[in-house]
Amino acid sequence: MLQEYRSLPILIFYLSLASALAGHACLTIYYRYQTCKTNVQWQRKHSHKLVLFILLACASLASTWFYMFAFFAHSYRSWRSQCTLAQLHELERASLPMKGELWLRDTKLFKQAWETVSETPERHWWSGQIFLFTIAWSIFLGVMGRRFNIPRVWTYMLLGQVVAISFAQSLFAATVVVSLPRQSRSPPQQPATASRSDDHSRESKTLWVPPALLELGPVLISLLSAAVVPLVAHTSYFMPMLLIPHLLLFVPGILSPGMLPRGWGKSQPVAVVARRYAMVFKWLSTILVVLVAQSTYALAVTAEGALWRRLLSAMSEHPAVSSVSWDVVCCFLVVVSWTAAHLGGVSEML
């Protein structure tokens, strides 16, 4: 009997994996919070940030997965409407698990979802941005994971890909907040002296940095792949082009001294590393803004009607599009919240 179930276990595994990854991230936050909650300075400076990112994680999960389950239901109804009379008769006699098995056996949910969100320029305007947010975040994952000694940061990328990027971003931001290094108590100092002391401490600490080619190469390839994806929708090239960024964006998060040959990468003062990544993010942000501006301009000149109305209309055209577009909205809120919580200072954000 169990041999009859081939596709349903895959969906069950997918949902179980999503739950396990989310649980792992939440436990990491909980255990690290237990360590720093008694620190008065941490409570004063960072406790509100933790609450903010937990709330953003909840909002992201609720908004994206409401529509994800709606997509599952929509896909099942669409599949059922195309069944023959013989298949419908078989469905009437089948158990609920077998109905799910028969549906999943004939439906490629992952491919169906991404082809749906890439079908029109308006839909791709939303889905393309989730690629761009993920590309930039992959670099952030790697550097912050190494700086704050957060193990297995690749699990956050996996969590983002199986649940929602904004959900994983929020949980990772919360993890960084509870992983901030404690500052030891010291006698009162004059403000200028304290500032010089902080600068000296920052300059004296070092952080390992991987080779630029290994870290930035996957990002550039992913940018090219993301640009090609809508052009190859409903062709045999669609899945390979879609999987390239999904796989390559794990690379920045898994780079470490232990996995590379001796001499690959180098340790530099944290302040130097912060300036390096500030430059990387400035260039990357410029590229992303240009890409979004280009796609927005192309939309504005190729069709009639107010652009914002067409984009809002696209959000509600299909549950898969709704899920991705709300993920984009939540990603934007997370990035803005992170920047605002650190007053826009690069030295604080990195």
JSON list of N, CA and C in Angstrom, two decimals, residues 267-303:
[
{"chain": "A", "resi": 267, "resn": "SER", "atom": "N", "xyz": [42.74, 37.17, 7.17]},
{"chain": "A", "resi": 267, "resn": "SER", "atom": "CA", "xyz": [42.13, 37.85, 8.31]},
{"chain": "A", "resi": 267, "resn": "SER", "atom": "C", "xyz": [42.48, 39.33, 8.27]},
{"chain": "A", "resi": 268, "resn": "GLN", "atom": "N", "xyz": [41.49, 40.16, 8.47]},
{"chain": "A", "resi": 268, "resn": "GLN", "atom": "CA", "xyz": [41.68, 41.60, 8.44]},
{"chain": "A", "resi": 268, "resn": "GLN", "atom": "C", "xyz": [40.96, 42.23, 9.63]},
{"chain": "A", "resi": 269, "resn": "PRO", "atom": "N", "xyz": [41.36, 43.43, 10.05]},
{"chain": "A", "resi": 269, "resn": "PRO", "atom": "CA", "xyz": [40.65, 44.12, 11.12]},
{"chain": "A", "resi": 269, "resn": "PRO", "atom": "C", "xyz": [39.17, 44.29, 10.77]},
{"chain": "A", "resi": 270, "resn": "VAL", "atom": "N", "xyz": [38.31, 44.18, 11.78]},
{"chain": "A", "resi": 270, "resn": "VAL", "atom": "CA", "xyz": [36.87, 44.28, 11.55]},
{"chain": "A", "resi": 270, "resn": "VAL", "atom": "C", "xyz": [36.51, 45.59, 10.86]},
{"chain": "A", "resi": 271, "resn": "ALA", "atom": "N", "xyz": [37.17, 46.68, 11.25]},
{"chain": "A", "resi": 271, "resn": "ALA", "atom": "CA", "xyz": [36.87, 47.97, 10.64]},
{"chain": "A", "resi": 271, "resn": "ALA", "atom": "C", "xyz": [37.19, 47.96, 9.15]},
{"chain": "A", "resi": 272, "resn": "VAL", "atom": "N", "xyz": [38.29, 47.30, 8.77]},
{"chain": "A", "resi": 272, "resn": "VAL", "atom": "CA", "xyz": [38.66, 47.20, 7.36]},
{"chain": "A", "resi": 272, "resn": "VAL", "atom": "C", "xyz": [37.65, 46.35, 6.60]},
{"chain": "A", "resi": 273, "resn": "VAL", "atom": "N", "xyz": [37.24, 45.24, 7.23]},
{"chain": "A", "resi": 273, "resn": "VAL", "atom": "CA", "xyz": [36.25, 44.36, 6.61]},
{"chain": "A", "resi": 273, "resn": "VAL", "atom": "C", "xyz": [34.93, 45.11, 6.42]},
{"chain": "A", "resi": 274, "resn": "ALA", "atom": "N", "xyz": [34.54, 45.89, 7.43]},
{"chain": "A", "resi": 274, "resn": "ALA", "atom": "CA", "xyz": [33.29, 46.66, 7.33]},
{"chain": "A", "resi": 274, "resn": "ALA", "atom": "C", "xyz": [33.34, 47.63, 6.15]},
{"chain": "A", "resi": 275, "resn": "ARG", "atom": "N", "xyz": [34.48, 48.28, 5.97]},
{"chain": "A", "resi": 275, "resn": "ARG", "atom": "CA", "xyz": [34.61, 49.22, 4.85]},
{"chain": "A", "resi": 275, "resn": "ARG", "atom": "C", "xyz": [34.57, 48.48, 3.52]},
{"chain": "A", "resi": 276, "resn": "ARG", "atom": "N", "xyz": [35.19, 47.30, 3.49]},
{"chain": "A", "resi": 276, "resn": "ARG", "atom": "CA", "xyz": [35.17, 46.50, 2.25]},
{"chain": "A", "resi": 276, "resn": "ARG", "atom": "C", "xyz": [33.74, 46.13, 1.87]},
{"chain": "A", "resi": 277, "resn": "TYR", "atom": "N", "xyz": [32.99, 45.60, 2.83]},
{"chain": "A", "resi": 277, "resn": "TYR", "atom": "CA", "xyz": [31.63, 45.17, 2.53]},
{"chain": "A", "resi": 277, "resn": "TYR", "atom": "C", "xyz": [30.69, 46.34, 2.32]},
{"chain": "A", "resi": 278, "resn": "ALA", "atom": "N", "xyz": [31.00, 47.47, 2.94]},
{"chain": "A", "resi": 278, "resn": "ALA", "atom": "CA", "xyz": [30.21, 48.67, 2.67]},
{"chain": "A", "resi": 278, "resn": "ALA", "atom": "C", "xyz": [30.32, 49.04, 1.19]},
{"chain": "A", "resi": 279, "resn": "MET", "atom": "N", "xyz": [31.54, 48.93, 0.65]},
{"chain": "A", "resi": 279, "resn": "MET", "atom": "CA", "xyz": [31.74, 49.20, -0.77]},
{"chain": "A", "resi": 279, "resn": "MET", "atom": "C", "xyz": [31.03, 48.17, -1.64]},
{"chain": "A", "resi": 280, "resn": "VAL", "atom": "N", "xyz": [31.12, 46.88, -1.23]},
{"chain": "A", "resi": 280, "resn": "VAL", "atom": "CA", "xyz": [30.44, 45.82, -1.98]},
{"chain": "A", "resi": 280, "resn": "VAL", "atom": "C", "xyz": [28.94, 46.09, -2.04]},
{"chain": "A", "resi": 281, "resn": "PHE", "atom": "N", "xyz": [28.36, 46.43, -0.90]},
{"chain": "A", "resi": 281, "resn": "PHE", "atom": "CA", "xyz": [26.91, 46.65, -0.86]},
{"chain": "A", "resi": 281, "resn": "PHE", "atom": "C", "xyz": [26.51, 47.92, -1.59]},
{"chain": "A", "resi": 282, "resn": "LYS", "atom": "N", "xyz": [27.38, 48.91, -1.62]},
{"chain": "A", "resi": 282, "resn": "LYS", "atom": "CA", "xyz": [27.07, 50.12, -2.38]},
{"chain": "A", "resi": 282, "resn": "LYS", "atom": "C", "xyz": [26.99, 49.80, -3.87]},
{"chain": "A", "resi": 283, "resn": "TRP", "atom": "N", "xyz": [27.97, 49.05, -4.37]},
{"chain": "A", "resi": 283, "resn": "TRP", "atom": "CA", "xyz": [27.96, 48.68, -5.78]},
{"chain": "A", "resi": 283, "resn": "TRP", "atom": "C", "xyz": [26.79, 47.75, -6.09]},
{"chain": "A", "resi": 284, "resn": "LEU", "atom": "N", "xyz": [26.58, 46.78, -5.20]},
{"chain": "A", "resi": 284, "resn": "LEU", "atom": "CA", "xyz": [25.49, 45.84, -5.41]},
{"chain": "A", "resi": 284, "resn": "LEU", "atom": "C", "xyz": [24.14, 46.55, -5.38]},
{"chain": "A", "resi": 285, "resn": "SER", "atom": "N", "xyz": [23.98, 47.47, -4.44]},
{"chain": "A", "resi": 285, "resn": "SER", "atom": "CA", "xyz": [22.72, 48.23, -4.34]},
{"chain": "A", "resi": 285, "resn": "SER", "atom": "C", "xyz": [22.50, 49.06, -5.60]},
{"chain": "A", "resi": 286, "resn": "THR", "atom": "N", "xyz": [23.58, 49.63, -6.12]},
{"chain": "A", "resi": 286, "resn": "THR", "atom": "CA", "xyz": [23.46, 50.42, -7.34]},
{"chain": "A", "resi": 286, "resn": "THR", "atom": "C", "xyz": [22.99, 49.56, -8.50]},
{"chain": "A", "resi": 287, "resn": "ILE", "atom": "N", "xyz": [23.57, 48.36, -8.62]},
{"chain": "A", "resi": 287, "resn": "ILE", "atom": "CA", "xyz": [23.16, 47.43, -9.68]},
{"chain": "A", "resi": 287, "resn": "ILE", "atom": "C", "xyz": [21.70, 47.05, -9.53]},
{"chain": "A", "resi": 288, "resn": "LEU", "atom": "N", "xyz": [21.29, 46.73, -8.30]},
{"chain": "A", "resi": 288, "resn": "LEU", "atom": "CA", "xyz": [19.91, 46.31, -8.06]},
{"chain": "A", "resi": 288, "resn": "LEU", "atom": "C", "xyz": [18.93, 47.44, -8.36]},
{"chain": "A", "resi": 289, "resn": "VAL", "atom": "N", "xyz": [19.28, 48.66, -7.96]},
{"chain": "A", "resi": 289, "resn": "VAL", "atom": "CA", "xyz": [18.41, 49.81, -8.23]},
{"chain": "A", "resi": 289, "resn": "VAL", "atom": "C", "xyz": [18.27, 50.03, -9.73]},
{"chain": "A", "resi": 290, "resn": "VAL", "atom": "N", "xyz": [19.38, 49.89, -10.46]},
{"chain": "A", "resi": 290, "resn": "VAL", "atom": "CA", "xyz": [19.34, 50.06, -11.92]},
{"chain": "A", "resi": 290, "resn": "VAL", "atom": "C", "xyz": [18.44, 48.99, -12.55]},
{"chain": "A", "resi": 291, "resn": "LEU", "atom": "N", "xyz": [18.56, 47.75, -12.08]},
{"chain": "A", "resi": 291, "resn": "LEU", "atom": "CA", "xyz": [17.74, 46.66, -12.63]},
{"chain": "A", "resi": 291, "resn": "LEU", "atom": "C", "xyz": [16.25, 46.89, -12.36]},
{"chain": "A", "resi": 292, "resn": "VAL", "atom": "N", "xyz": [15.93, 47.31, -11.13]},
{"chain": "A", "resi": 292, "resn": "VAL", "atom": "CA", "xyz": [14.53, 47.58, -10.80]},
{"chain": "A", "resi": 292, "resn": "VAL", "atom": "C", "xyz": [14.01, 48.76, -11.60]},
{"chain": "A", "resi": 293, "resn": "ALA", "atom": "N", "xyz": [14.84, 49.80, -11.74]},
{"chain": "A", "resi": 293, "resn": "ALA", "atom": "CA", "xyz": [14.43, 50.98, -12.51]},
{"chain": "A", "resi": 293, "resn": "ALA", "atom": "C", "xyz": [14.20, 50.61, -13.98]},
{"chain": "A", "resi": 294, "resn": "GLN", "atom": "N", "xyz": [15.07, 49.75, -14.51]},
{"chain": "A", "resi": 294, "resn": "GLN", "atom": "CA", "xyz": [14.93, 49.33, -15.91]},
{"chain": "A", "resi": 294, "resn": "GLN", "atom": "C", "xyz": [13.63, 48.55, -16.12]},
{"chain": "A", "resi": 295, "resn": "SER", "atom": "N", "xyz": [13.35, 47.60, -15.22]},
{"chain": "A", "resi": 295, "resn": "SER", "atom": "CA", "xyz": [12.12, 46.81, -15.36]},
{"chain": "A", "resi": 295, "resn": "SER", "atom": "C", "xyz": [10.88, 47.67, -15.15]},
{"chain": "A", "resi": 296, "resn": "THR", "atom": "N", "xyz": [10.97, 48.65, -14.24]},
{"chain": "A", "resi": 296, "resn": "THR", "atom": "CA", "xyz": [9.85, 49.56, -14.00]},
{"chain": "A", "resi": 296, "resn": "THR", "atom": "C", "xyz": [9.60, 50.45, -15.22]},
{"chain": "A", "resi": 297, "resn": "TYR", "atom": "N", "xyz": [10.68, 50.96, -15.81]},
{"chain": "A", "resi": 297, "resn": "TYR", "atom": "CA", "xyz": [10.55, 51.80, -17.01]},
{"chain": "A", "resi": 297, "resn": "TYR", "atom": "C", "xyz": [9.96, 51.00, -18.17]},
{"chain": "A", "resi": 298, "resn": "ALA", "atom": "N", "xyz": [10.44, 49.75, -18.33]},
{"chain": "A", "resi": 298, "resn": "ALA", "atom": "CA", "xyz": [9.93, 48.91, -19.41]},
{"chain": "A", "resi": 298, "resn": "ALA", "atom": "C", "xyz": [8.43, 48.67, -19.25]},
{"chain": "A", "resi": 299, "resn": "LEU", "atom": "N", "xyz": [7.99, 48.50, -18.02]},
{"chain": "A", "resi": 299, "resn": "LEU", "atom": "CA", "xyz": [6.56, 48.32, -17.76]},
{"chain": "A", "resi": 299, "resn": "LEU", "atom": "C", "xyz": [5.78, 49.59, -18.09]},
{"chain": "A", "resi": 300, "resn": "ALA", "atom": "N", "xyz": [6.35, 50.72, -17.72]},
{"chain": "A", "resi": 300, "resn": "ALA", "atom": "CA", "xyz": [5.64, 51.99, -17.88]},
{"chain": "A", "resi": 300, "resn": "ALA", "atom": "C", "xyz": [5.41, 52.36, -19.34]},
{"chain": "A", "resi": 301, "resn": "VAL", "atom": "N", "xyz": [6.33, 51.96, -20.23]},
{"chain": "A", "resi": 301, "resn": "VAL", "atom": "CA", "xyz": [6.24, 52.39, -21.63]},
{"chain": "A", "resi": 301, "resn": "VAL", "atom": "C", "xyz": [5.63, 51.35, -22.55]},
{"chain": "A", "resi": 302, "resn": "THR", "atom": "N", "xyz": [5.40, 50.13, -22.05]},
{"chain": "A", "resi": 302, "resn": "THR", "atom": "CA", "xyz": [4.92, 49.07, -22.94]},
{"chain": "A", "resi": 302, "resn": "THR", "atom": "C", "xyz": [3.43, 48.78, -22.78]},
{"chain": "A", "resi": 303, "resn": "ALA", "atom": "N", "xyz": [2.76, 49.42, -21.85]},
{"chain": "A", "resi": 303, "resn": "ALA", "atom": "CA", "xyz": [1.33, 49.15, -21.66]},
{"chain": "A", "resi": 303, "resn": "ALA", "atom": "C", "xyz": [0.63, 50.39, -21.14]}
]
